[in-house]
C-alpha positions in Angstrom: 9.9 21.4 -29.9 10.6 24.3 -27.0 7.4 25.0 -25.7 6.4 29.0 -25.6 7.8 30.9 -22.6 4.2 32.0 -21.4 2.6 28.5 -21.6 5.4 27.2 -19.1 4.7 30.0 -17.0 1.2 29.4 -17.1 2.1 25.8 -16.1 3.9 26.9 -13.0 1.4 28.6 -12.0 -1.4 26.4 -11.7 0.9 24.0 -9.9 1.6 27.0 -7.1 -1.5 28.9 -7.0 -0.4 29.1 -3.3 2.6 31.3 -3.9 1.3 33.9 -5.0 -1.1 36.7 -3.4 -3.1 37.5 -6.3 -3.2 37.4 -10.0 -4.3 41.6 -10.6 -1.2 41.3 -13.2 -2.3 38.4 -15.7 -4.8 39.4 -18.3 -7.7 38.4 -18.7 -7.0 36.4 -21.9 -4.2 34.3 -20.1 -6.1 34.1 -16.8 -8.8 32.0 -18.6 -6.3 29.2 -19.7 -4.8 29.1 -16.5 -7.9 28.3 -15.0 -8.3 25.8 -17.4 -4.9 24.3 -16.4 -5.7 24.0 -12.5 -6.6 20.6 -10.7 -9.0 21.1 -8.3 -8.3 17.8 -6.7 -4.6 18.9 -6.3 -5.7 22.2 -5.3 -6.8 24.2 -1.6 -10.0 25.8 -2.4 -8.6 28.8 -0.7 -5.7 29.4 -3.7 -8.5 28.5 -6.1 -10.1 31.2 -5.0 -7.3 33.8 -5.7 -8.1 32.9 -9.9 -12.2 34.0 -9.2 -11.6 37.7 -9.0 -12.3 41.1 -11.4 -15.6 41.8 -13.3 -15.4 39.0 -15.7 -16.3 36.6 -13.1 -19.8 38.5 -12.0 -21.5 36.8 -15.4 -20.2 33.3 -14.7 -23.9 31.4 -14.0 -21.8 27.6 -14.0 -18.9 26.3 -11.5 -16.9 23.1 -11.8 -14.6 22.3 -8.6 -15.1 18.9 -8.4 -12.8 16.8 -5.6 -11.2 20.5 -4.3 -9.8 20.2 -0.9 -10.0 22.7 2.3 -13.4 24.5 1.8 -14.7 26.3 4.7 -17.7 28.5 5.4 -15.3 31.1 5.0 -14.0 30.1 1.6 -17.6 29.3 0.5 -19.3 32.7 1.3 -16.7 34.5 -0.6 -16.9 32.5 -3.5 -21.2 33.5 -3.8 -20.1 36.6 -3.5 -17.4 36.9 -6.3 -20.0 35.2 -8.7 -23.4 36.5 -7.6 -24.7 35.2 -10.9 -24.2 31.1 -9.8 -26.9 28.7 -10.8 -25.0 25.6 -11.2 -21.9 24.5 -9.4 -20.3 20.9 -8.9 -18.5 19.7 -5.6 -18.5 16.4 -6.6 -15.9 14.6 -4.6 -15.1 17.6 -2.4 -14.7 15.1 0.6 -13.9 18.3 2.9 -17.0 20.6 2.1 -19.0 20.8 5.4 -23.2 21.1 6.4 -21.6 24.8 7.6 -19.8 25.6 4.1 -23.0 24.1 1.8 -25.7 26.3 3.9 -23.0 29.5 3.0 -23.8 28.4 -0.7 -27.7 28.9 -0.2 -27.4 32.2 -0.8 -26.4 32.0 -4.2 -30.0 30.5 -5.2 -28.9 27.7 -6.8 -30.8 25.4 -9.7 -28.5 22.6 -10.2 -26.4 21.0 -7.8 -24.3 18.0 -7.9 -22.5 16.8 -4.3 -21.9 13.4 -5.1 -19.8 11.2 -2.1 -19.5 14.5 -0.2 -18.6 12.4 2.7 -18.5 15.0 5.5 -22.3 16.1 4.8 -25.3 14.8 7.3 -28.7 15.0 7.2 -28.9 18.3 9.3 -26.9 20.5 6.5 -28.5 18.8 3.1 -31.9 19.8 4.7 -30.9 22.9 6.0 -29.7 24.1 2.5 -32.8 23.0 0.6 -34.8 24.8 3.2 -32.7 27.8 2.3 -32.6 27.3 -1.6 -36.1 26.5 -2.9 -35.1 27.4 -6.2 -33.1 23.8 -6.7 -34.1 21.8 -9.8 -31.7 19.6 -10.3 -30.1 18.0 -7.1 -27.1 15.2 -7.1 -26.5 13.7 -3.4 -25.1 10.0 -4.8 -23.0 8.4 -2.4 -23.6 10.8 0.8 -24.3 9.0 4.0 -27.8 10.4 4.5 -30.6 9.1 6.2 -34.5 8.5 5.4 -35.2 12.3 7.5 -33.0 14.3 5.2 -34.3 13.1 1.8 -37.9 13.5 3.1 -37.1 17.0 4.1 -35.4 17.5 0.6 -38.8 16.8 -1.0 -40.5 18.3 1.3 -38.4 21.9 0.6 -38.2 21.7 -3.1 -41.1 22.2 -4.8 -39.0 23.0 -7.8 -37.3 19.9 -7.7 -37.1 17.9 -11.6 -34.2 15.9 -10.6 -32.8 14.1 -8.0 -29.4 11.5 -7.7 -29.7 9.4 -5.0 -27.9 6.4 -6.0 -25.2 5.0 -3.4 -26.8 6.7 -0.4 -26.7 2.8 0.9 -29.2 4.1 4.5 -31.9 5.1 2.5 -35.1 2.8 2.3 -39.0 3.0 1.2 -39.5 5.3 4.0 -37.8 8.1 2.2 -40.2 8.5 -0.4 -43.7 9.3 1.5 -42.6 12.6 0.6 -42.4 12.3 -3.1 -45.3 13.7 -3.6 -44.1 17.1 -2.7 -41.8 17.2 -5.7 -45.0 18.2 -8.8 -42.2 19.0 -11.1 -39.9 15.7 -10.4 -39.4 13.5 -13.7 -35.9 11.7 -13.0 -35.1 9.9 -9.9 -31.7 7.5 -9.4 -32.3 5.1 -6.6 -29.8 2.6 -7.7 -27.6 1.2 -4.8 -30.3 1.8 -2.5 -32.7 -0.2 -0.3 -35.4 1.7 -2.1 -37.4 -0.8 -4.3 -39.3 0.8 -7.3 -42.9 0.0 -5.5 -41.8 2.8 -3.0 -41.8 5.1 -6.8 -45.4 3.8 -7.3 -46.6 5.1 -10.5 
């Protein structure tokens, strides 16, 4: 069976985002499955970036660009400003995001956010960003090489906080929990692959 003319375009040209300027001239209706049809992990942010533009994208409240390569600061603050209306995005995996690029995302005012084995992030820009986005609830650092400091100065800046993935952060040990208590709203808590024992959790 020949496939449709449009679908291999479509094809093409989520595997060369980078060849072209812009997408003005794809409607709206073929834009949305050729989003669909990008790789992020086969993909510069930067082109990605080219797809997230026109009116349609100023409602979008959820991003997904999970193992994306090449974000910058740059990148980052034009993406919060193309969709003003984030409140959940996942950079799982993105192993180029920086502690510069994630405290440009800040100012979208996040309540979820999932940066599992980020590997580039340290303690200074996961506290810095929490400091900056009090509004988190739902917070996913598995696998980042973070230290007892940062995770007590997570606590410590989100009161808002119901939610928390620490799981693979293999540094972190009872000591980052004397700040639990800062976190009234916190009901789930992964600590597996940790050197945090449950006592540290008391009650």
């Amino acid at each position: 069976m020949v496939r449709p003319l449009v679908d291999m375009c479509l094809d093409f040209l989520a595997n060369h985002l980078s060849l072209v300027d812009n997408f003005h001239y794809v409607p709206q209706h073929l834009m949305e499955s050729l989003v669909k049809l990008v790789k992020p992990q086969k993909t510069r942010f930067d082109d990605i970036l080219k797809l997230i533009d026109g009116n349609y994208y100023d409602s979008v409240t959820e991003l997904t660009i999970a193992g994306s390569r090449f974000m910058t600061a740059k990148s980052i603050k034009e993406l919060v400003t193309k969709m003003p209306r984030l409140l959940c995005v996942d950079f799982s995996r993105c192993s180029d995001l920086s502690d510069n690029a994630l405290i440009e995302l800040a100012n979208a005012k996040l309540e979820s956010l999932r940066l599992g084995y980020c590997g580039r992030l340290t303690n200074f820009g996961v506290s810095t960003f929490t400091k900056l986005c009090p509004t988190l609830k739902v917070l996913d650092l598995s696998g980042c090489t973070l230290t007892d400091e940062a995770i007590k100065k997570v606590f410590e800046n989100s009161p808002n906080l119901t939610e928390i993935d620490l799981g693979g952060c293999m540094k972190l040990t009872n000591s980052s929990m004397s700040a639990i208590g800062w976190c009234k709203k916190l009901e789930k808590i992964s600590i597996v692959n940790t050197l945090i024992t449950d006592t540290a959790l008391g009650d």
